[in-house]
Short mmCIF file of C-alpha atoms and ligand atoms in Angstrom, two decimals:
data_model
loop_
_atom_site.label_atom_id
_atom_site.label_comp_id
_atom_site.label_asym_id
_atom_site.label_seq_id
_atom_site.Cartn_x
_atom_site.Cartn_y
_atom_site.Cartn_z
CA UNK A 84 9.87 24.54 5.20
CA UNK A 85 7.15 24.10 2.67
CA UNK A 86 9.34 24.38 -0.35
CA UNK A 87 11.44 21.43 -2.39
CA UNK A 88 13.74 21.88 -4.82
CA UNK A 89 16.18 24.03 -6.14
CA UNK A 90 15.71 25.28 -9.76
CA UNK A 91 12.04 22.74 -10.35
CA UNK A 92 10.82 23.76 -7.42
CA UNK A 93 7.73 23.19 -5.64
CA UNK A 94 5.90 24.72 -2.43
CA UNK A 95 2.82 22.99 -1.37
CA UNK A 96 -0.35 24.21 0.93
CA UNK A 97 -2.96 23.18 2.91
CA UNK A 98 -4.44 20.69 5.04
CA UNK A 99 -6.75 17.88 5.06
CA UNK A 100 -9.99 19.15 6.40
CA UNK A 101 -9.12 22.47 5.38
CA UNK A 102 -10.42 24.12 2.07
CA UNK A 103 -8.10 23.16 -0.41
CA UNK A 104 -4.64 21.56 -0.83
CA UNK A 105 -2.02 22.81 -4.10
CA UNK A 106 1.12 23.60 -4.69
CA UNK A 107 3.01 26.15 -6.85
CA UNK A 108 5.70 24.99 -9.38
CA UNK A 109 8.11 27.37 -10.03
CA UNK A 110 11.05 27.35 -12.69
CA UNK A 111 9.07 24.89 -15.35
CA UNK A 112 10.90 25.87 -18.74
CA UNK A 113 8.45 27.93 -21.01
CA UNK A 114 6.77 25.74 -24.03
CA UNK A 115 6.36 22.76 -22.17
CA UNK A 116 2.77 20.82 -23.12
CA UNK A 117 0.61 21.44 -19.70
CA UNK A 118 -3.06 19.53 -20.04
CA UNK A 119 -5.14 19.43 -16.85
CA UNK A 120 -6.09 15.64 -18.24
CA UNK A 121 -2.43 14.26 -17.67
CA UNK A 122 -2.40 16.01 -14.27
CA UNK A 123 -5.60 14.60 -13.41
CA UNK A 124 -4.55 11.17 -14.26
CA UNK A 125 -1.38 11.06 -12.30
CA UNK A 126 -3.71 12.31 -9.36
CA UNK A 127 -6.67 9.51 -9.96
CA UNK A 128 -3.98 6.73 -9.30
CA UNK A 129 -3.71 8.17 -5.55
CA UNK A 130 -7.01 8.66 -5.67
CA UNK A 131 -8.82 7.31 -1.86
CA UNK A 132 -12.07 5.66 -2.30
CA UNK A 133 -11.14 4.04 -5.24
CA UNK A 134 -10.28 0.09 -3.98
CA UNK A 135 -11.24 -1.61 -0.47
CA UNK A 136 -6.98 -1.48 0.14
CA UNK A 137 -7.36 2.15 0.04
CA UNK A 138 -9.36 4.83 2.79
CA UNK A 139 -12.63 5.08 1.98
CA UNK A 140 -12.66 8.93 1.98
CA UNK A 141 -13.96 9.63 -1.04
CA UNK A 142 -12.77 12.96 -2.74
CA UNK A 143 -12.55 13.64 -6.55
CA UNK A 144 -9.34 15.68 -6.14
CA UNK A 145 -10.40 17.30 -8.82
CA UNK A 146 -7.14 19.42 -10.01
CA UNK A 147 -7.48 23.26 -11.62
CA UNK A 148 -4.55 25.12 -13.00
CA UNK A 149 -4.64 28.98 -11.93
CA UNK A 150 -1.63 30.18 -13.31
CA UNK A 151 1.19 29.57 -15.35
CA UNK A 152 0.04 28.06 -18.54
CA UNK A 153 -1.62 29.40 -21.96
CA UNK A 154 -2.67 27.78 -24.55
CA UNK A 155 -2.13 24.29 -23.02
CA UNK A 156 1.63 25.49 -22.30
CA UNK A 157 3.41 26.56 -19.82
CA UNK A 158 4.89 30.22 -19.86
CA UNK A 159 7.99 30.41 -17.84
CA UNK A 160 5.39 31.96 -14.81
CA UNK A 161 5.18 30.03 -11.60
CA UNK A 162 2.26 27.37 -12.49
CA UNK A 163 -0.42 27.20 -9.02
CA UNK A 164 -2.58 23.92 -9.12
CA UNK A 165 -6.07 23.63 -6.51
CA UNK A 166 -7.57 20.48 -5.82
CA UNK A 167 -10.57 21.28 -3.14
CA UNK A 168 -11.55 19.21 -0.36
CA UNK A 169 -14.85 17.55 -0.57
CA UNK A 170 -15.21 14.85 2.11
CA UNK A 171 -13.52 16.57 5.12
CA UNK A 172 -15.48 14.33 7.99
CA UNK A 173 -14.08 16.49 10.72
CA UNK A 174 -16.57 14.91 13.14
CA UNK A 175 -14.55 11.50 13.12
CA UNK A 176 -11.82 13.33 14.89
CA UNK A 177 -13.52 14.98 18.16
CA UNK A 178 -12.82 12.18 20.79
CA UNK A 179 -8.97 12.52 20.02
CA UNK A 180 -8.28 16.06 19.78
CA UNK A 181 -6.81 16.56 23.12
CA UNK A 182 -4.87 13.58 22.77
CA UNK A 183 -1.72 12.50 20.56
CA UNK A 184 -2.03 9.29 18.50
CA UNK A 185 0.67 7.19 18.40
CA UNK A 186 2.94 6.81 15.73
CA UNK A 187 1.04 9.63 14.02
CA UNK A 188 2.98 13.58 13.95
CA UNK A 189 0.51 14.62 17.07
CA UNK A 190 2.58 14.88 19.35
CA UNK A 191 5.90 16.20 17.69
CA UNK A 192 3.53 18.71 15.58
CA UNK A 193 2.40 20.16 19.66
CA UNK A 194 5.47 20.29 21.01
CA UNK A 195 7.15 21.99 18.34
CA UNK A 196 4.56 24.62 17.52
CA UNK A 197 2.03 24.64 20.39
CA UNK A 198 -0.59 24.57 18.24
CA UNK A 199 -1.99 21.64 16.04
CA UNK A 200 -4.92 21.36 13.68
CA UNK A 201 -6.68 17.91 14.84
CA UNK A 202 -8.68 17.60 11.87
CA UNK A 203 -7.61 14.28 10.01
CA UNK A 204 -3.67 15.66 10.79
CA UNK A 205 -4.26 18.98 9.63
CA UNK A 206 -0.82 19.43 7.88
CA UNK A 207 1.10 16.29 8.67
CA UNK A 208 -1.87 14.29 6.88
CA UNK A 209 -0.89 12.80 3.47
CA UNK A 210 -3.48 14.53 1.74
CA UNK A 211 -1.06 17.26 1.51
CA UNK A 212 0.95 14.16 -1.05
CA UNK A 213 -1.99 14.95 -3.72
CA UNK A 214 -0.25 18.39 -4.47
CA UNK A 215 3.27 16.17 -4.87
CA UNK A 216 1.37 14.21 -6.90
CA UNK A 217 0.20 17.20 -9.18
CA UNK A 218 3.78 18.43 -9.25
CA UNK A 219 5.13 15.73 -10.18
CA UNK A 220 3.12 15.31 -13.01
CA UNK A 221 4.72 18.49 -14.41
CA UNK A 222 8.00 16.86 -13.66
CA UNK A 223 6.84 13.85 -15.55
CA UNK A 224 5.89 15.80 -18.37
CA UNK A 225 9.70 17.71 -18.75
CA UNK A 226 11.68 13.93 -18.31
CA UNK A 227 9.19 12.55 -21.23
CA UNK A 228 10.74 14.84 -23.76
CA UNK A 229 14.73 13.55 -22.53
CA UNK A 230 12.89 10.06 -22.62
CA UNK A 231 13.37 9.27 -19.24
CA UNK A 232 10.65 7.22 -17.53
CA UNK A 233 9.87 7.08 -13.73
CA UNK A 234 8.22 4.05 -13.12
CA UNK A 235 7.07 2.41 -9.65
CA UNK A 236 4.96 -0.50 -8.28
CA UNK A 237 4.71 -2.47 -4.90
CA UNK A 238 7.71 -4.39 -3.85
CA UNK A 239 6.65 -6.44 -0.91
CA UNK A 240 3.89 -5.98 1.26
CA UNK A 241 3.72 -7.57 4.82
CA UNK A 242 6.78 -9.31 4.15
CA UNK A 243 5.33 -10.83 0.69
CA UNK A 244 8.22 -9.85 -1.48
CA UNK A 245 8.02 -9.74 -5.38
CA UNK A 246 10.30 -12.15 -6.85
CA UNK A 247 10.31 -10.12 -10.53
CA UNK A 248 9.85 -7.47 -11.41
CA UNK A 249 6.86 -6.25 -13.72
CA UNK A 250 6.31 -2.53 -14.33
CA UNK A 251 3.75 -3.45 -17.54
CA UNK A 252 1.80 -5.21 -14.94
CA UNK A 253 1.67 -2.37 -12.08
CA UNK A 254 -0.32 0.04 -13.29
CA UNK A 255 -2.94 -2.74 -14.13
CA UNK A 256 -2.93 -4.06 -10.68
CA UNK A 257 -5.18 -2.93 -7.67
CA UNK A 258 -2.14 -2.55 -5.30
CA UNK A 259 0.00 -1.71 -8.19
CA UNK A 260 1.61 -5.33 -7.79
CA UNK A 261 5.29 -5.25 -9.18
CA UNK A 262 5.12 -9.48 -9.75
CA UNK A 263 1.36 -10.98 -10.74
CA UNK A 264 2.01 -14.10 -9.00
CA UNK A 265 3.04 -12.72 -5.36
CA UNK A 266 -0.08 -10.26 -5.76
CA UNK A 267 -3.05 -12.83 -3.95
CA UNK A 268 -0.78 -12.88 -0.95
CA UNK A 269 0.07 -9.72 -0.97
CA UNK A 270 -3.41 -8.06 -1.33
CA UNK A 271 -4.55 -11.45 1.33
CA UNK A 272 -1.83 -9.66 3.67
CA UNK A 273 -3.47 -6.19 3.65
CA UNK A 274 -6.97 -7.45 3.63
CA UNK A 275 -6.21 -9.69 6.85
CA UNK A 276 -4.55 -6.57 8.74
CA UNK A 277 -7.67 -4.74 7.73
CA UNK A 278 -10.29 -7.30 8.97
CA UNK A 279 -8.21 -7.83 12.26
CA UNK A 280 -8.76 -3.54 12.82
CA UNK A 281 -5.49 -3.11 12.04
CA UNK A 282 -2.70 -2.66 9.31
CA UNK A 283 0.47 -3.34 7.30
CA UNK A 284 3.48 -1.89 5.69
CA UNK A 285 5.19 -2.20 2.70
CA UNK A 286 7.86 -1.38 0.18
CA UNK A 287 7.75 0.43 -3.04
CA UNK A 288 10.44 0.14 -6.08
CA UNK A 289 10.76 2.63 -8.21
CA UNK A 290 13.03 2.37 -11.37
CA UNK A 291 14.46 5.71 -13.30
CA UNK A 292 15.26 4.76 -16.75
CA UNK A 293 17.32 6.54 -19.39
CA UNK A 294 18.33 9.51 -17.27
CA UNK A 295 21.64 10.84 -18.58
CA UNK A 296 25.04 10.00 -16.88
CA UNK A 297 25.81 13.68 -15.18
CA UNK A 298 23.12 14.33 -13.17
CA UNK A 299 23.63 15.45 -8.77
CA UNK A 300 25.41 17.93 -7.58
CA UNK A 301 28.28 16.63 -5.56
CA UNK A 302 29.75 17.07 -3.17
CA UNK A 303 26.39 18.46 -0.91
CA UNK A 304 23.30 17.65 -3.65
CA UNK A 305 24.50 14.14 -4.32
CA UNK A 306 21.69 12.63 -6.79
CA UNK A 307 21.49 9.90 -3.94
CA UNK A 308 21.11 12.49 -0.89
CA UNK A 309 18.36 14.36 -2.78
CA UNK A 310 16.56 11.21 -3.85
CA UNK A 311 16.78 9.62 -0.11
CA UNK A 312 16.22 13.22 1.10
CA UNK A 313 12.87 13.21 -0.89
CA UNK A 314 11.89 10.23 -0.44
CA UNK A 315 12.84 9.75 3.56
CA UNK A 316 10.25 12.98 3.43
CA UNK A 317 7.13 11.11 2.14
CA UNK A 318 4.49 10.61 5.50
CA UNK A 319 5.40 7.62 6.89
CA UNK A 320 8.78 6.33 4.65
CA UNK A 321 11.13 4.70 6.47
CA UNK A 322 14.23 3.72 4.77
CA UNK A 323 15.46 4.33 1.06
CA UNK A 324 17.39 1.78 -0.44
CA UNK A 325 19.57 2.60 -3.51
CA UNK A 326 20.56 -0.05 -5.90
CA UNK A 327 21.87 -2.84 -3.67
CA UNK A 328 21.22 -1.08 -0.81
CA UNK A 329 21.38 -2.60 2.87
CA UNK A 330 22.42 -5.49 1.42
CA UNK A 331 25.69 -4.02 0.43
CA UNK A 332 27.07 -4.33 4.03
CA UNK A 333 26.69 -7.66 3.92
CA UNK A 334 28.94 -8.37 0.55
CA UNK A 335 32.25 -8.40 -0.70
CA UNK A 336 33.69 -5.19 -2.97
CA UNK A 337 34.34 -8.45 -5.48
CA UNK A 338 30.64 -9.27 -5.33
CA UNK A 339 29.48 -5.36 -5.19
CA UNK A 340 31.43 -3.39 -7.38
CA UNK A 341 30.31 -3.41 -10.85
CA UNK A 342 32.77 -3.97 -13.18
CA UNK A 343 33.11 -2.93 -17.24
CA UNK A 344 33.95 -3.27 -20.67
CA UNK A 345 34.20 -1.16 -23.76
CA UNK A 346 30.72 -1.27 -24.03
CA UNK A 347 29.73 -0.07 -20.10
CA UNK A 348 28.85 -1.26 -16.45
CA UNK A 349 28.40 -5.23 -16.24
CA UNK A 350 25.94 -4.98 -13.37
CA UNK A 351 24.38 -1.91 -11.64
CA UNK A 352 24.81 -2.89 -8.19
CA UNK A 353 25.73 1.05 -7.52
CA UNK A 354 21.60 1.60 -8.82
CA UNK A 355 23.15 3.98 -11.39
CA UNK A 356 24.68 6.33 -8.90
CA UNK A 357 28.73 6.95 -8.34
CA UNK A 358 30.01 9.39 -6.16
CA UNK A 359 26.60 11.20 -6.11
CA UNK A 360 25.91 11.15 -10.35
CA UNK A 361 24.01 9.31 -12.45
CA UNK A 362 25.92 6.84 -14.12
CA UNK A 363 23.55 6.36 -17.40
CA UNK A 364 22.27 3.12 -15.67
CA UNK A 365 18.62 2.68 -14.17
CA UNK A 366 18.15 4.43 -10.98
CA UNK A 367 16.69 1.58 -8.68
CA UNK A 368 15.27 2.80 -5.76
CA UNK A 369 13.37 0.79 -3.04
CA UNK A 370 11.38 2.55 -0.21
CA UNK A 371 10.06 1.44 2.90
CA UNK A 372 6.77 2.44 4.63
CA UNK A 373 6.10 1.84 7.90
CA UNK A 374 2.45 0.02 8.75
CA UNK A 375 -0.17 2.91 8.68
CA UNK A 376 -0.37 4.27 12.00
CA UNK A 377 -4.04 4.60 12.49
CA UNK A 378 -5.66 1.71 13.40
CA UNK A 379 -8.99 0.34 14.72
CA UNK A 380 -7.55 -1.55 18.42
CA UNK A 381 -7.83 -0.01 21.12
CA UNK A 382 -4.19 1.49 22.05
CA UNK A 383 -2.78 3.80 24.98
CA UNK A 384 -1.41 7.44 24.76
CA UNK A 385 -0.43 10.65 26.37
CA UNK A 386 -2.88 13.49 26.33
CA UNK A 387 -2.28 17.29 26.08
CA UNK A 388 -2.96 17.47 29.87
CA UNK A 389 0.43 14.20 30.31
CA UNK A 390 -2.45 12.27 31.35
CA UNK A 391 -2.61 8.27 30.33
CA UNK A 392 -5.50 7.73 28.06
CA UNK A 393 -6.86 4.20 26.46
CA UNK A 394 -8.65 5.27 23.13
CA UNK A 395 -10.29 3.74 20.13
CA UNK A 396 -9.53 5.47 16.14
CA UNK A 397 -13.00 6.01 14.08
CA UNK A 398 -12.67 7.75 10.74
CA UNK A 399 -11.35 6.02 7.26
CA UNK A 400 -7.75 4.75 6.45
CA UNK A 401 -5.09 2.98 4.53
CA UNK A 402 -4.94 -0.05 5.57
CA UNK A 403 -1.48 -0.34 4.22
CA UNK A 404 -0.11 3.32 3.07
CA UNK A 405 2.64 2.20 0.95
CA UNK A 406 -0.10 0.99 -2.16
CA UNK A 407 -1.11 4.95 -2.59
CA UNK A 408 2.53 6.16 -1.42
CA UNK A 409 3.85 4.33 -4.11
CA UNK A 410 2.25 7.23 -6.62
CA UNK A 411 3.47 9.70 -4.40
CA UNK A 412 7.60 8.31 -4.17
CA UNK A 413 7.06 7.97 -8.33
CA UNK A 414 6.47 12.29 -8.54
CA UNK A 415 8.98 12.36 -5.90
CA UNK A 416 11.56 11.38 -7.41
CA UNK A 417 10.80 12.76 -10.67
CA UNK A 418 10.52 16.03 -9.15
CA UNK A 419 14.28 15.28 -7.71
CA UNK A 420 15.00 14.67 -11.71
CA UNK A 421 13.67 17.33 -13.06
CA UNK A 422 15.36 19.38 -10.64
CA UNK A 423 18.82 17.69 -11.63
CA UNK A 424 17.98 18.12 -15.29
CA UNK A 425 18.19 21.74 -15.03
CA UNK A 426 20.58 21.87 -12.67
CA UNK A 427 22.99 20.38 -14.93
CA UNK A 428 22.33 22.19 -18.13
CA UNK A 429 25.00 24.88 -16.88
CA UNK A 430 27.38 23.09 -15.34
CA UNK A 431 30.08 23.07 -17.99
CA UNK A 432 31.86 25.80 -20.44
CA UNK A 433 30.36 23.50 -22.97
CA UNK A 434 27.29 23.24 -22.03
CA UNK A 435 26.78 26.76 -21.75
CA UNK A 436 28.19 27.48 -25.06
CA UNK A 437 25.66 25.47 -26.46
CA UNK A 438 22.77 27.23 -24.94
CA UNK A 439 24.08 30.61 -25.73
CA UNK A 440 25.41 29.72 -29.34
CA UNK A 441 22.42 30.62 -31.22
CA UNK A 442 22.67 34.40 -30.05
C1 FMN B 510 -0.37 8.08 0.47
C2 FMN B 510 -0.36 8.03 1.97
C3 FMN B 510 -1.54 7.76 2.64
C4 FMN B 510 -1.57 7.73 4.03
N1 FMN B 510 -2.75 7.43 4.65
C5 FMN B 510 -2.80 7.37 6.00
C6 FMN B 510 -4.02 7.04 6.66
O1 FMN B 510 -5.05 6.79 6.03
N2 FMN B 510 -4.00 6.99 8.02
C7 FMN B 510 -2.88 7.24 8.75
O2 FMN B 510 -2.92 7.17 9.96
N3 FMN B 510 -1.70 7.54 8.15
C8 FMN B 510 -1.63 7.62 6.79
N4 FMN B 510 -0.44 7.93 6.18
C9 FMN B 510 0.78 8.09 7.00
C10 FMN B 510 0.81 9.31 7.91
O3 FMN B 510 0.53 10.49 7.20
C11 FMN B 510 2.19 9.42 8.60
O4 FMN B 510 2.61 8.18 9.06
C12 FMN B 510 2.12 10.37 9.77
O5 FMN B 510 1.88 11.68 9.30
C13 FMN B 510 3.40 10.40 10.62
O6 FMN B 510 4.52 10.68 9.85
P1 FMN B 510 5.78 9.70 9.80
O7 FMN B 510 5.22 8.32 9.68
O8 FMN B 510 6.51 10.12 8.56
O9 FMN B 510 6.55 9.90 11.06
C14 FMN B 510 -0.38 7.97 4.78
C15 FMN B 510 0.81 8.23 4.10
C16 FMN B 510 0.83 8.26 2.71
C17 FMN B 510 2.11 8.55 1.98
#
């Protein structure tokens, strides 16, 4: 399945050494502001080649809209968006084609289809997270007229855990640091993985402000299925968290629940989400990426022949994926908003009333 979402929905294309990766957006409301600048700049923050804590691969991902928009706004038609590949460096990946790197989709991607395009992943490679990206910029651009904001930044890296948050500070930062003061160690962490010919993983937050109580579809579309379901389906996520998360298990319903007055919730240990909708609160999500799985030491695998192999990785990587997959969980889960927005406008009398009432 290629396609996400259910009334903002997206289907993406491509690989990473293949021509060109994009994505078609379907079901964008008609008169919405579309400027190739503000997709562009979404896509320049997961830019590779841009910082020594990102792969050196250096592509422009350059984005063109094909479709779907006149006169800088969108039409109701499905919008397509192109970003070529420039710097395919297919050459890096001829001593492992026969063989299935570990931790990587290799060997799953063979056994399920028989077939698999070596070529920096082919499918499974996050380059195909460039046309989420794009998407998601679209999404972006629908929440910023109901004022809600999608905002993200690293958490923790190698265990180096922020102990504040600062979203103002992010975007500034070269790992998009959440807390200034924990960022030395945090970038020292990656940097020392890297040296050593290997890598790290990390943990992205990512804060939803001023969404609207009412959105997620209970009982099987819960707002926090469809954001873990999103999320969880980022290359190389591990875990979503949702407001207190994992810790939750390990409290009291006295020191979890979150209690209120005439004015609203007390605390938002919930992460703005009850029985699948949006409370009104933030949305506080944390994600968890695994260590990137490509590394420079030599390791041992399984070729296409069940033979054992010892091998050695060439070609250019994260050194800790969860610094660009930060950008990519942010368009997730607005993507999983936008969705919700729409998919709420109908679901009361009232609510439809409204929409109809000017006819
Ligand atoms: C933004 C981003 C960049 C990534 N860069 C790399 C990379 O340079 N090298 C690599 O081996 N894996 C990278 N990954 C992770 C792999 O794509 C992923 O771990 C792999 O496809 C296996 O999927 P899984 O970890 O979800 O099981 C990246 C992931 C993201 C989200």
């Amino acid at each position: 399945m290629n396609r996400f979402g259910t009334r903002f929905s997206v289907t993406t294309f491509g690989e990473s050494h293949g021509q060109a990766i994009g994505c078609v957006v379907d079901g964008v409301p008609a008169g919405l502001e579309i400027d190739e600048s503000y997709i562009q700049n979404e896509l320049d923050k997961r830019k590779p080649g841009t910082t020594k804590f990102a792969t050196q691969r250096k592509e422009s991902d350059k984005v063109q809209i094909l479709s779907g928009v006149f006169n800088g706004v969108s039409t109701g038609a499905p919008i397509a968006l192109a970003i070529f590949n420039e710097n395919q460096k297919s050459n890096d990946y001829e001593n492992i084609k026969s063989l299935f790197r570990p931790a990587h989709a290799d060997f799953t991607y063979f056994k399920k289809y028989g077939i698999r395009d070596y070529r920096g992943g082919g499918r499974s490679s996050a380059r195909e997270t460039a046309a989420r990206v794009a998407a998601g910029a679209i999404a972006k651009k629908l929440l910023e007229k109901f004022g809600i904001k999608v905002k993200s930044g690293i958490f923790a890296i190698g265990g180096v855990e922020a102990l504040d948050v600062d979203f103002e500070y992010a975007p500034i930062s070269e790992i998009f640091a959440l807390d200034k003061t924990k960022e030395e160690a945090q970038k020292e962490a990656v940097l020392r993985a890297k040296e050593a010919g290997d890598s790290v993983g990390g943990c992205v937050f990512v804060k939803i402000s001023n969404a609207p109580f009412g959105l997620g579809e209970p009982l099987y579309d819960k707002l926090d299925a469809a954001l873990g379901g999103a999320l969880m389906g980022i290359n190389g996520v591990k875990a979503v968290e949702i407001g207190e998360g994992v810790n939750a298990s390990k409290l009291r319903g006295s020191q979890n629940n979150d209690q209120m007055d005439e004015k609203g919730f007390l605390s938002n240990h919930a992460g703005g989400i009850l029985g699948g909708i949006s409370t009104g609160m933030d949305i506080d999500l944390k994600i968890h990426f695994k260590p990137t799985p490509s590394i420079f030491i030599e390791q041992q695998t399984q070729n296409e022949q069940n033979e054992s192999v010892k091998f050695s990785l060439k070609g250019r990587h994260d050194p800790c994926i969860a610094i660009r997959g930060s950008v990519v969980a942010n368009a997730m889960a607005s993507l999983v908003i936008a969705d919700m927005l729409l998919l709420n406008a109908a679901c009361t009398l009232e609510n439809l009333k409204k929409i109809y009432s000017k006819q």
